[in-house]
Amino acid sequence: MSSIRENIAEAKKRHYLFWGIALFVSALLGSAAGFRLSQGPCAITAETVTVRGGSLEPKIENDDKITLLYGYYRCHTPRRNDIVAYRYAPSKDPLLKIVRGIPGDTLAIVEAERKLSNITINGIILETSEGKPYLLTPNQKDLLSLYIKDHDGIIPQDSYLLLSNLAEGGIDSRTFGLAGLSDMLAKAK
């Protein structure tokens, strides 16, 4: 009888040891990749990162710490003025950009000064956080004009206008066109 109890006690120890090690390894891996906030199809993992670059200054400065919520857009729709981490193929690191145009918005281009143009959303000229209008070079105008022509001036479903906070340039939708929802990796906080 005592050997049965000893076997049961030994089996319980192995069971608890196994699950204790599994939980420890899971916690260790989770802290290396970020902190998991939820599970399932809408799982969100939070990771604190240091910003490298100044395309969102003064909203977000170089060397600021921000939290990226990976997986957020699997179950949430991007909203105007969200700051997103965007997968841009030539860069190994995602780019931080501001959602300035969303599906259903009217996208247009109006002439400005010095052969430059401005972007309008729903008839309003887009401006940076400092109140400067975004400017398009002739090549940038040609790129966005393709989307305007192909979609009758309406931003299509699952497409977004992503911009930096720089009036005269930056790697954003003026360079790569409208962004697909599938390339939005995280919401920045």
Short mmCIF file of N, CA and C in Angstrom, two decimals:
data_model
loop_
_atom_site.label_atom_id
_atom_site.label_comp_id
_atom_site.label_asym_id
_atom_site.label_seq_id
_atom_site.Cartn_x
_atom_site.Cartn_y
_atom_site.Cartn_z
N MET A 1 0.82 -1.19 0.00
CA MET A 1 0.00 0.00 0.00
C MET A 1 0.86 1.25 0.00
N SER A 2 1.95 1.20 0.77
CA SER A 2 2.78 2.41 0.84
C SER A 2 3.51 2.63 -0.48
N SER A 3 3.85 1.61 -1.25
CA SER A 3 4.51 1.83 -2.53
C SER A 3 3.57 2.48 -3.54
N ILE A 4 2.27 2.18 -3.46
CA ILE A 4 1.30 2.84 -4.34
C ILE A 4 1.24 4.32 -4.00
N ARG A 5 1.18 4.63 -2.70
CA ARG A 5 1.16 6.04 -2.27
C ARG A 5 2.44 6.76 -2.69
N GLU A 6 3.56 6.07 -2.55
CA GLU A 6 4.83 6.66 -2.96
C GLU A 6 4.85 6.92 -4.46
N ASN A 7 4.34 5.97 -5.24
CA ASN A 7 4.27 6.15 -6.70
C ASN A 7 3.37 7.31 -7.08
N ILE A 8 2.22 7.43 -6.39
CA ILE A 8 1.30 8.54 -6.65
C ILE A 8 1.97 9.86 -6.28
N ALA A 9 2.62 9.88 -5.12
CA ALA A 9 3.31 11.11 -4.68
C ALA A 9 4.42 11.48 -5.65
N GLU A 10 5.16 10.50 -6.14
CA GLU A 10 6.23 10.75 -7.11
C GLU A 10 5.66 11.26 -8.43
N ALA A 11 4.54 10.68 -8.87
CA ALA A 11 3.89 11.13 -10.11
C ALA A 11 3.41 12.57 -9.97
N LYS A 12 2.85 12.92 -8.81
CA LYS A 12 2.40 14.30 -8.56
C LYS A 12 3.59 15.26 -8.61
N LYS A 13 4.71 14.86 -8.00
CA LYS A 13 5.91 15.72 -8.02
C LYS A 13 6.36 15.97 -9.45
N ARG A 14 6.42 14.89 -10.27
CA ARG A 14 6.83 15.05 -11.67
C ARG A 14 5.85 15.94 -12.42
N HIS A 15 4.55 15.78 -12.17
CA HIS A 15 3.52 16.59 -12.81
C HIS A 15 3.71 18.07 -12.48
N TYR A 16 3.87 18.35 -11.18
CA TYR A 16 4.05 19.75 -10.76
C TYR A 16 5.38 20.31 -11.26
N LEU A 17 6.43 19.50 -11.26
CA LEU A 17 7.72 19.94 -11.77
C LEU A 17 7.63 20.25 -13.25
N PHE A 18 6.96 19.37 -14.03
CA PHE A 18 6.80 19.60 -15.46
C PHE A 18 6.08 20.91 -15.71
N TRP A 19 4.94 21.10 -15.06
CA TRP A 19 4.16 22.32 -15.30
C TRP A 19 4.86 23.55 -14.76
N GLY A 20 5.60 23.42 -13.69
CA GLY A 20 6.37 24.55 -13.16
C GLY A 20 7.45 24.99 -14.14
N ILE A 21 8.15 24.02 -14.72
CA ILE A 21 9.18 24.34 -15.72
C ILE A 21 8.51 24.93 -16.97
N ALA A 22 7.40 24.34 -17.41
CA ALA A 22 6.70 24.85 -18.59
C ALA A 22 6.26 26.29 -18.38
N LEU A 23 5.71 26.61 -17.22
CA LEU A 23 5.28 27.98 -16.94
C LEU A 23 6.47 28.93 -16.88
N PHE A 24 7.58 28.47 -16.28
CA PHE A 24 8.77 29.31 -16.19
C PHE A 24 9.31 29.63 -17.59
N VAL A 25 9.43 28.60 -18.43
CA VAL A 25 9.94 28.81 -19.79
C VAL A 25 8.98 29.72 -20.57
N SER A 26 7.69 29.50 -20.42
CA SER A 26 6.71 30.35 -21.10
C SER A 26 6.84 31.79 -20.65
N ALA A 27 6.99 32.02 -19.36
CA ALA A 27 7.15 33.39 -18.85
C ALA A 27 8.45 34.00 -19.34
N LEU A 28 9.51 33.20 -19.38
CA LEU A 28 10.80 33.70 -19.86
C LEU A 28 10.72 34.10 -21.32
N LEU A 29 10.13 33.24 -22.16
CA LEU A 29 9.99 33.57 -23.57
C LEU A 29 9.06 34.76 -23.76
N GLY A 30 8.01 34.83 -23.00
CA GLY A 30 7.09 35.96 -23.10
C GLY A 30 7.75 37.27 -22.76
N SER A 31 8.62 37.29 -21.75
CA SER A 31 9.28 38.55 -21.39
C SER A 31 10.31 38.95 -22.42
N ALA A 32 10.89 37.97 -23.15
CA ALA A 32 11.86 38.32 -24.18
C ALA A 32 11.17 38.96 -25.37
N ALA A 33 9.98 38.51 -25.71
CA ALA A 33 9.28 39.01 -26.88
C ALA A 33 8.33 40.15 -26.56
N GLY A 34 8.02 40.34 -25.32
CA GLY A 34 7.05 41.34 -24.91
C GLY A 34 6.08 40.71 -23.94
N PHE A 35 5.14 41.47 -23.48
CA PHE A 35 4.18 41.00 -22.50
C PHE A 35 2.85 40.72 -23.19
N ARG A 36 2.38 39.48 -23.08
CA ARG A 36 1.12 39.09 -23.72
C ARG A 36 -0.03 39.65 -22.90
N LEU A 37 -0.87 40.46 -23.55
CA LEU A 37 -2.01 41.08 -22.88
C LEU A 37 -3.28 40.26 -23.03
N SER A 38 -3.37 39.45 -24.08
CA SER A 38 -4.57 38.65 -24.30
C SER A 38 -4.19 37.43 -25.12
N GLN A 39 -5.14 36.50 -25.23
CA GLN A 39 -4.90 35.28 -25.98
C GLN A 39 -5.99 35.07 -27.01
N GLY A 40 -5.83 34.05 -27.83
CA GLY A 40 -6.83 33.73 -28.83
C GLY A 40 -6.58 34.47 -30.12
N PRO A 41 -7.59 34.53 -31.00
CA PRO A 41 -7.41 35.16 -32.31
C PRO A 41 -7.13 36.66 -32.22
N CYS A 42 -7.50 37.27 -31.11
CA CYS A 42 -7.26 38.71 -30.93
C CYS A 42 -6.11 38.96 -29.96
N ALA A 43 -5.17 38.03 -29.90
CA ALA A 43 -4.05 38.15 -28.97
C ALA A 43 -3.24 39.41 -29.24
N ILE A 44 -2.92 40.11 -28.17
CA ILE A 44 -2.12 41.33 -28.26
C ILE A 44 -0.89 41.14 -27.39
N THR A 45 0.27 41.46 -27.96
CA THR A 45 1.52 41.42 -27.23
C THR A 45 2.08 42.83 -27.15
N ALA A 46 2.39 43.28 -25.94
CA ALA A 46 2.93 44.62 -25.76
C ALA A 46 4.44 44.55 -25.65
N GLU A 47 5.10 45.47 -26.33
CA GLU A 47 6.56 45.54 -26.28
C GLU A 47 6.96 47.01 -26.19
N THR A 48 7.81 47.32 -25.24
CA THR A 48 8.32 48.69 -25.11
C THR A 48 9.58 48.79 -25.95
N VAL A 49 9.63 49.81 -26.80
CA VAL A 49 10.77 50.01 -27.70
C VAL A 49 11.24 51.45 -27.62
N THR A 50 12.45 51.67 -28.08
CA THR A 50 13.01 53.02 -28.16
C THR A 50 12.89 53.50 -29.60
N VAL A 51 12.33 54.68 -29.78
CA VAL A 51 12.13 55.24 -31.11
C VAL A 51 13.49 55.65 -31.69
N ARG A 52 13.70 55.28 -32.95
CA ARG A 52 14.90 55.66 -33.69
C ARG A 52 14.45 56.47 -34.90
N GLY A 53 14.74 57.74 -34.91
CA GLY A 53 14.34 58.59 -36.04
C GLY A 53 13.43 59.71 -35.58
N GLY A 54 13.28 60.69 -36.45
CA GLY A 54 12.53 61.88 -36.06
C GLY A 54 11.36 62.21 -36.95
N SER A 55 10.80 61.23 -37.67
CA SER A 55 9.73 61.56 -38.61
C SER A 55 8.42 61.93 -37.93
N LEU A 56 8.29 61.68 -36.63
CA LEU A 56 7.06 62.06 -35.93
C LEU A 56 7.28 63.22 -34.96
N GLU A 57 8.47 63.81 -34.97
CA GLU A 57 8.72 64.94 -34.06
C GLU A 57 7.83 66.11 -34.42
N PRO A 58 7.34 66.88 -33.49
CA PRO A 58 7.55 66.79 -32.04
C PRO A 58 6.58 65.87 -31.31
N LYS A 59 5.67 65.19 -32.03
CA LYS A 59 4.72 64.27 -31.36
C LYS A 59 5.47 63.19 -30.59
N ILE A 60 6.38 62.52 -31.27
CA ILE A 60 7.22 61.49 -30.67
C ILE A 60 8.65 61.81 -31.07
N GLU A 61 9.52 61.94 -30.08
CA GLU A 61 10.91 62.34 -30.31
C GLU A 61 11.82 61.11 -30.46
N ASN A 62 12.95 61.30 -31.11
CA ASN A 62 13.99 60.29 -31.17
C ASN A 62 14.38 59.90 -29.74
N ASP A 63 14.56 58.63 -29.47
CA ASP A 63 14.92 58.06 -28.17
C ASP A 63 13.77 58.01 -27.17
N ASP A 64 12.55 58.43 -27.55
CA ASP A 64 11.40 58.24 -26.67
C ASP A 64 11.12 56.75 -26.55
N LYS A 65 10.56 56.35 -25.42
CA LYS A 65 10.10 54.97 -25.22
C LYS A 65 8.60 54.94 -25.51
N ILE A 66 8.20 53.98 -26.34
CA ILE A 66 6.78 53.80 -26.63
C ILE A 66 6.44 52.32 -26.47
N THR A 67 5.16 52.03 -26.36
CA THR A 67 4.70 50.65 -26.30
C THR A 67 4.01 50.31 -27.60
N LEU A 68 4.41 49.20 -28.20
CA LEU A 68 3.78 48.71 -29.41
C LEU A 68 2.85 47.56 -29.03
N LEU A 69 1.62 47.63 -29.49
CA LEU A 69 0.62 46.60 -29.23
C LEU A 69 0.49 45.73 -30.48
N TYR A 70 1.34 44.70 -30.56
CA TYR A 70 1.35 43.81 -31.72
C TYR A 70 0.07 42.97 -31.74
N GLY A 71 -0.52 42.85 -32.91
CA GLY A 71 -1.74 42.08 -33.06
C GLY A 71 -3.01 42.88 -32.82
N TYR A 72 -2.90 44.12 -32.42
CA TYR A 72 -4.05 44.96 -32.09
C TYR A 72 -5.02 45.06 -33.27
N TYR A 73 -4.47 45.23 -34.47
CA TYR A 73 -5.33 45.46 -35.63
C TYR A 73 -5.91 44.17 -36.24
N ARG A 74 -5.65 43.03 -35.64
CA ARG A 74 -6.35 41.81 -36.08
C ARG A 74 -7.83 41.89 -35.74
N CYS A 75 -8.15 42.58 -34.65
CA CYS A 75 -9.55 42.65 -34.20
C CYS A 75 -10.04 44.07 -33.95
N HIS A 76 -9.23 45.06 -34.28
CA HIS A 76 -9.63 46.46 -34.13
C HIS A 76 -9.36 47.19 -35.44
N THR A 77 -10.23 48.11 -35.78
CA THR A 77 -10.07 48.89 -37.00
C THR A 77 -9.17 50.10 -36.71
N PRO A 78 -8.17 50.35 -37.56
CA PRO A 78 -7.36 51.56 -37.37
C PRO A 78 -8.25 52.81 -37.46
N ARG A 79 -7.96 53.75 -36.60
CA ARG A 79 -8.72 54.99 -36.56
C ARG A 79 -7.83 56.15 -36.98
N ARG A 80 -8.48 57.19 -37.46
CA ARG A 80 -7.75 58.39 -37.84
C ARG A 80 -6.93 58.88 -36.64
N ASN A 81 -5.68 59.23 -36.93
CA ASN A 81 -4.69 59.72 -35.95
C ASN A 81 -4.09 58.65 -35.05
N ASP A 82 -4.43 57.37 -35.26
CA ASP A 82 -3.68 56.31 -34.58
C ASP A 82 -2.23 56.40 -35.05
N ILE A 83 -1.33 56.07 -34.18
CA ILE A 83 0.08 55.93 -34.56
C ILE A 83 0.33 54.43 -34.68
N VAL A 84 0.82 54.02 -35.85
CA VAL A 84 0.97 52.61 -36.15
C VAL A 84 2.42 52.26 -36.49
N ALA A 85 2.77 51.01 -36.21
CA ALA A 85 4.04 50.44 -36.69
C ALA A 85 3.70 49.73 -37.99
N TYR A 86 4.34 50.17 -39.06
CA TYR A 86 4.03 49.71 -40.41
C TYR A 86 5.21 48.93 -40.98
N ARG A 87 4.91 47.76 -41.57
CA ARG A 87 5.95 46.96 -42.22
C ARG A 87 6.24 47.56 -43.59
N TYR A 88 7.47 48.05 -43.75
CA TYR A 88 7.92 48.63 -45.01
C TYR A 88 9.08 47.78 -45.50
N ALA A 89 8.89 47.09 -46.62
CA ALA A 89 9.81 46.05 -47.09
C ALA A 89 11.30 46.46 -47.10
N PRO A 90 11.68 47.63 -47.59
CA PRO A 90 13.11 47.92 -47.61
C PRO A 90 13.75 48.08 -46.22
N SER A 91 12.95 48.23 -45.19
CA SER A 91 13.48 48.45 -43.83
C SER A 91 13.28 47.20 -42.99
N LYS A 92 14.31 46.84 -42.21
CA LYS A 92 14.16 45.68 -41.33
C LYS A 92 13.30 46.02 -40.12
N ASP A 93 13.27 47.27 -39.72
CA ASP A 93 12.45 47.71 -38.60
C ASP A 93 11.18 48.36 -39.13
N PRO A 94 10.07 48.18 -38.42
CA PRO A 94 8.84 48.84 -38.87
C PRO A 94 8.95 50.36 -38.74
N LEU A 95 8.18 51.06 -39.56
CA LEU A 95 8.13 52.51 -39.52
C LEU A 95 6.95 52.95 -38.66
N LEU A 96 7.13 54.02 -37.91
CA LEU A 96 6.02 54.61 -37.15
C LEU A 96 5.39 55.70 -38.00
N LYS A 97 4.07 55.62 -38.19
CA LYS A 97 3.35 56.59 -39.02
C LYS A 97 2.01 56.91 -38.37
N ILE A 98 1.40 58.01 -38.83
CA ILE A 98 0.10 58.44 -38.33
C ILE A 98 -0.95 58.10 -39.38
N VAL A 99 -2.05 57.48 -38.96
CA VAL A 99 -3.16 57.19 -39.87
C VAL A 99 -3.88 58.51 -40.13
N ARG A 100 -3.81 59.00 -41.37
CA ARG A 100 -4.44 60.28 -41.71
C ARG A 100 -5.66 60.12 -42.61
N GLY A 101 -5.74 58.99 -43.33
CA GLY A 101 -6.90 58.71 -44.18
C GLY A 101 -7.34 57.28 -43.98
N ILE A 102 -8.66 57.07 -43.90
CA ILE A 102 -9.21 55.74 -43.63
C ILE A 102 -10.17 55.34 -44.76
N PRO A 103 -10.52 54.06 -44.86
CA PRO A 103 -11.43 53.62 -45.92
C PRO A 103 -12.72 54.46 -45.94
N GLY A 104 -13.10 54.84 -47.16
CA GLY A 104 -14.31 55.64 -47.33
C GLY A 104 -14.06 57.13 -47.40
N ASP A 105 -12.87 57.57 -46.97
CA ASP A 105 -12.53 58.99 -47.05
C ASP A 105 -12.35 59.40 -48.51
N THR A 106 -12.64 60.67 -48.79
CA THR A 106 -12.38 61.24 -50.11
C THR A 106 -10.95 61.78 -50.11
N LEU A 107 -10.14 61.27 -51.01
CA LEU A 107 -8.74 61.68 -51.14
C LEU A 107 -8.60 62.52 -52.39
N ALA A 108 -7.98 63.70 -52.26
CA ALA A 108 -7.77 64.57 -53.42
C ALA A 108 -6.44 65.31 -53.25
N ILE A 109 -6.01 65.90 -54.36
CA ILE A 109 -4.78 66.68 -54.38
C ILE A 109 -5.11 68.05 -54.94
N VAL A 110 -4.59 69.10 -54.27
CA VAL A 110 -4.79 70.47 -54.76
C VAL A 110 -3.43 71.12 -54.96
N GLU A 111 -3.37 71.98 -55.98
CA GLU A 111 -2.11 72.66 -56.29
C GLU A 111 -1.73 73.62 -55.16
N ALA A 112 -0.44 73.70 -54.91
CA ALA A 112 0.10 74.63 -53.92
C ALA A 112 1.12 75.52 -54.64
N GLU A 113 2.12 75.95 -53.93
CA GLU A 113 3.14 76.84 -54.50
C GLU A 113 4.35 76.04 -54.98
N ARG A 114 5.19 76.65 -55.79
CA ARG A 114 6.46 76.09 -56.26
C ARG A 114 6.34 74.70 -56.87
N LYS A 115 5.32 74.45 -57.68
CA LYS A 115 5.09 73.16 -58.34
C LYS A 115 4.82 72.03 -57.33
N LEU A 116 4.44 72.40 -56.13
CA LEU A 116 4.10 71.41 -55.11
C LEU A 116 2.58 71.32 -54.99
N SER A 117 2.12 70.29 -54.29
CA SER A 117 0.68 70.10 -54.09
C SER A 117 0.42 69.77 -52.64
N ASN A 118 -0.86 69.87 -52.25
CA ASN A 118 -1.31 69.50 -50.91
C ASN A 118 -2.25 68.30 -51.01
N ILE A 119 -2.35 67.56 -49.93
CA ILE A 119 -3.27 66.42 -49.85
C ILE A 119 -4.51 66.89 -49.10
N THR A 120 -5.69 66.51 -49.63
CA THR A 120 -6.91 66.78 -48.87
C THR A 120 -7.61 65.47 -48.55
N ILE A 121 -8.21 65.45 -47.39
CA ILE A 121 -9.07 64.34 -46.98
C ILE A 121 -10.43 64.96 -46.67
N ASN A 122 -11.45 64.47 -47.35
CA ASN A 122 -12.82 64.97 -47.17
C ASN A 122 -12.89 66.48 -47.32
N GLY A 123 -12.09 67.00 -48.29
CA GLY A 123 -12.12 68.42 -48.63
C GLY A 123 -11.29 69.33 -47.74
N ILE A 124 -10.57 68.77 -46.77
CA ILE A 124 -9.75 69.57 -45.85
C ILE A 124 -8.28 69.27 -46.11
N ILE A 125 -7.48 70.33 -46.27
CA ILE A 125 -6.04 70.15 -46.48
C ILE A 125 -5.43 69.56 -45.20
N LEU A 126 -4.70 68.45 -45.38
CA LEU A 126 -4.07 67.81 -44.23
C LEU A 126 -2.88 68.62 -43.74
N GLU A 127 -2.74 68.70 -42.42
CA GLU A 127 -1.63 69.44 -41.81
C GLU A 127 -0.95 68.56 -40.77
N THR A 128 0.32 68.88 -40.51
CA THR A 128 1.07 68.21 -39.46
C THR A 128 0.54 68.66 -38.10
N SER A 129 1.07 68.09 -37.03
CA SER A 129 0.65 68.50 -35.68
C SER A 129 1.03 69.95 -35.39
N GLU A 130 1.95 70.49 -36.19
CA GLU A 130 2.37 71.89 -36.02
C GLU A 130 1.60 72.84 -36.94
N GLY A 131 0.59 72.34 -37.64
CA GLY A 131 -0.23 73.18 -38.50
C GLY A 131 0.36 73.49 -39.86
N LYS A 132 1.38 72.75 -40.29
CA LYS A 132 1.97 72.95 -41.62
C LYS A 132 1.31 71.98 -42.60
N PRO A 133 0.90 72.46 -43.77
CA PRO A 133 0.27 71.54 -44.73
C PRO A 133 1.30 70.55 -45.29
N TYR A 134 0.86 69.31 -45.46
CA TYR A 134 1.71 68.30 -46.10
C TYR A 134 1.90 68.69 -47.55
N LEU A 135 3.11 68.56 -48.04
CA LEU A 135 3.43 68.92 -49.42
C LEU A 135 3.79 67.68 -50.23
N LEU A 136 3.41 67.71 -51.50
CA LEU A 136 3.74 66.64 -52.44
C LEU A 136 4.63 67.18 -53.54
N THR A 137 5.70 66.45 -53.85
CA THR A 137 6.49 66.75 -55.03
C THR A 137 5.72 66.25 -56.25
N PRO A 138 6.13 66.63 -57.45
CA PRO A 138 5.42 66.10 -58.64
C PRO A 138 5.38 64.57 -58.70
N ASN A 139 6.47 63.89 -58.33
CA ASN A 139 6.47 62.41 -58.34
C ASN A 139 5.51 61.84 -57.30
N GLN A 140 5.49 62.45 -56.12
CA GLN A 140 4.57 61.99 -55.08
C GLN A 140 3.12 62.22 -55.51
N LYS A 141 2.89 63.36 -56.15
CA LYS A 141 1.55 63.66 -56.66
C LYS A 141 1.13 62.61 -57.67
N ASP A 142 2.05 62.24 -58.58
CA ASP A 142 1.73 61.22 -59.59
C ASP A 142 1.36 59.89 -58.93
N LEU A 143 2.10 59.50 -57.89
CA LEU A 143 1.83 58.23 -57.21
C LEU A 143 0.44 58.24 -56.58
N LEU A 144 0.13 59.25 -55.80
CA LEU A 144 -1.18 59.29 -55.14
C LEU A 144 -2.31 59.50 -56.15
N SER A 145 -2.02 60.17 -57.25
CA SER A 145 -3.04 60.37 -58.29
C SER A 145 -3.49 59.04 -58.89
N LEU A 146 -2.60 58.05 -58.93
CA LEU A 146 -2.98 56.73 -59.43
C LEU A 146 -4.09 56.12 -58.56
N TYR A 147 -3.95 56.25 -57.24
CA TYR A 147 -4.98 55.73 -56.33
C TYR A 147 -6.28 56.50 -56.50
N ILE A 148 -6.15 57.81 -56.64
CA ILE A 148 -7.34 58.64 -56.80
C ILE A 148 -8.10 58.24 -58.07
N LYS A 149 -7.35 58.05 -59.15
CA LYS A 149 -7.98 57.68 -60.43
C LYS A 149 -8.59 56.27 -60.34
N ASP A 150 -7.83 55.31 -59.82
CA ASP A 150 -8.29 53.92 -59.78
C ASP A 150 -9.48 53.69 -58.86
N HIS A 151 -9.63 54.54 -57.85
CA HIS A 151 -10.69 54.33 -56.85
C HIS A 151 -11.66 55.51 -56.77
N ASP A 152 -11.73 56.28 -57.84
CA ASP A 152 -12.66 57.42 -57.91
C ASP A 152 -12.53 58.37 -56.73
N GLY A 153 -11.31 58.54 -56.24
CA GLY A 153 -11.06 59.49 -55.16
C GLY A 153 -11.47 59.03 -53.78
N ILE A 154 -11.82 57.76 -53.65
CA ILE A 154 -12.23 57.21 -52.35
C ILE A 154 -11.18 56.20 -51.89
N ILE A 155 -10.74 56.34 -50.65
CA ILE A 155 -9.78 55.36 -50.12
C ILE A 155 -10.52 54.02 -49.98
N PRO A 156 -10.00 52.95 -50.64
CA PRO A 156 -10.72 51.67 -50.64
C PRO A 156 -10.63 50.94 -49.30
N GLN A 157 -11.47 49.92 -49.18
CA GLN A 157 -11.49 49.06 -47.99
C GLN A 157 -10.09 48.51 -47.70
N ASP A 158 -9.73 48.45 -46.42
CA ASP A 158 -8.45 47.90 -45.95
C ASP A 158 -7.24 48.68 -46.46
N SER A 159 -7.42 49.93 -46.86
CA SER A 159 -6.32 50.79 -47.29
C SER A 159 -6.32 52.07 -46.45
N TYR A 160 -5.12 52.58 -46.20
CA TYR A 160 -4.98 53.73 -45.30
C TYR A 160 -3.91 54.68 -45.82
N LEU A 161 -4.11 55.96 -45.57
CA LEU A 161 -3.11 56.97 -45.86
C LEU A 161 -2.29 57.16 -44.59
N LEU A 162 -1.02 56.77 -44.63
CA LEU A 162 -0.12 56.88 -43.48
C LEU A 162 0.90 57.96 -43.76
N LEU A 163 1.03 58.90 -42.82
CA LEU A 163 1.97 60.01 -43.01
C LEU A 163 2.86 60.17 -41.79
N SER A 164 4.03 60.75 -42.06
CA SER A 164 4.91 61.15 -40.97
C SER A 164 4.36 62.46 -40.41
N ASN A 165 5.15 63.14 -39.60
CA ASN A 165 4.74 64.45 -39.11
C ASN A 165 5.60 65.54 -39.76
N LEU A 166 6.21 65.20 -40.89
CA LEU A 166 7.06 66.13 -41.62
C LEU A 166 6.29 66.68 -42.82
N ALA A 167 6.19 68.00 -42.90
CA ALA A 167 5.41 68.61 -43.98
C ALA A 167 6.00 68.33 -45.36
N GLU A 168 7.33 68.36 -45.45
CA GLU A 168 7.97 68.29 -46.77
C GLU A 168 8.58 66.94 -47.10
N GLY A 169 8.23 65.90 -46.41
CA GLY A 169 8.79 64.62 -46.83
C GLY A 169 8.83 63.61 -45.72
N GLY A 170 9.44 62.51 -46.03
CA GLY A 170 9.51 61.38 -45.14
C GLY A 170 9.09 60.14 -45.90
N ILE A 171 9.43 58.99 -45.37
CA ILE A 171 9.02 57.74 -45.99
C ILE A 171 7.63 57.43 -45.44
N ASP A 172 6.62 57.70 -46.26
CA ASP A 172 5.23 57.49 -45.86
C ASP A 172 4.40 57.26 -47.11
N SER A 173 3.10 57.43 -47.03
CA SER A 173 2.24 57.17 -48.20
C SER A 173 2.58 58.05 -49.39
N ARG A 174 3.31 59.13 -49.17
CA ARG A 174 3.75 59.94 -50.30
C ARG A 174 4.83 59.21 -51.09
N THR A 175 5.49 58.25 -50.44
CA THR A 175 6.57 57.47 -51.06
C THR A 175 6.09 56.08 -51.49
N PHE A 176 5.31 55.41 -50.62
CA PHE A 176 4.92 54.02 -50.90
C PHE A 176 3.45 53.84 -51.24
N GLY A 177 2.67 54.90 -51.27
CA GLY A 177 1.26 54.79 -51.62
C GLY A 177 0.40 54.43 -50.42
N LEU A 178 -0.85 54.10 -50.69
CA LEU A 178 -1.75 53.71 -49.60
C LEU A 178 -1.25 52.41 -48.97
N ALA A 179 -1.44 52.28 -47.67
CA ALA A 179 -0.94 51.13 -46.93
C ALA A 179 -2.07 50.13 -46.69
N GLY A 180 -1.75 48.86 -46.81
CA GLY A 180 -2.73 47.81 -46.54
C GLY A 180 -2.81 47.50 -45.06
N LEU A 181 -3.99 47.12 -44.61
CA LEU A 181 -4.20 46.76 -43.21
C LEU A 181 -3.26 45.64 -42.78
N SER A 182 -2.99 44.69 -43.66
CA SER A 182 -2.16 43.54 -43.31
C SER A 182 -0.72 43.94 -42.98
N ASP A 183 -0.29 45.12 -43.40
CA ASP A 183 1.08 45.58 -43.10
C ASP A 183 1.16 46.45 -41.85
N MET A 184 0.04 46.66 -41.18
CA MET A 184 0.05 47.40 -39.92
C MET A 184 0.29 46.39 -38.81
N LEU A 185 1.50 46.41 -38.26
CA LEU A 185 1.92 45.40 -37.31
C LEU A 185 1.43 45.67 -35.90
N ALA A 186 1.34 46.95 -35.52
CA ALA A 186 1.04 47.27 -34.13
C ALA A 186 0.49 48.68 -34.00
N LYS A 187 -0.24 48.87 -32.93
CA LYS A 187 -0.67 50.22 -32.54
C LYS A 187 0.36 50.72 -31.54
N ALA A 188 0.76 51.98 -31.68
CA ALA A 188 1.74 52.56 -30.77
C ALA A 188 1.01 53.37 -29.70
N LYS A 189 1.49 53.26 -28.50
CA LYS A 189 0.95 54.03 -27.37
C LYS A 189 2.08 54.79 -26.72
#
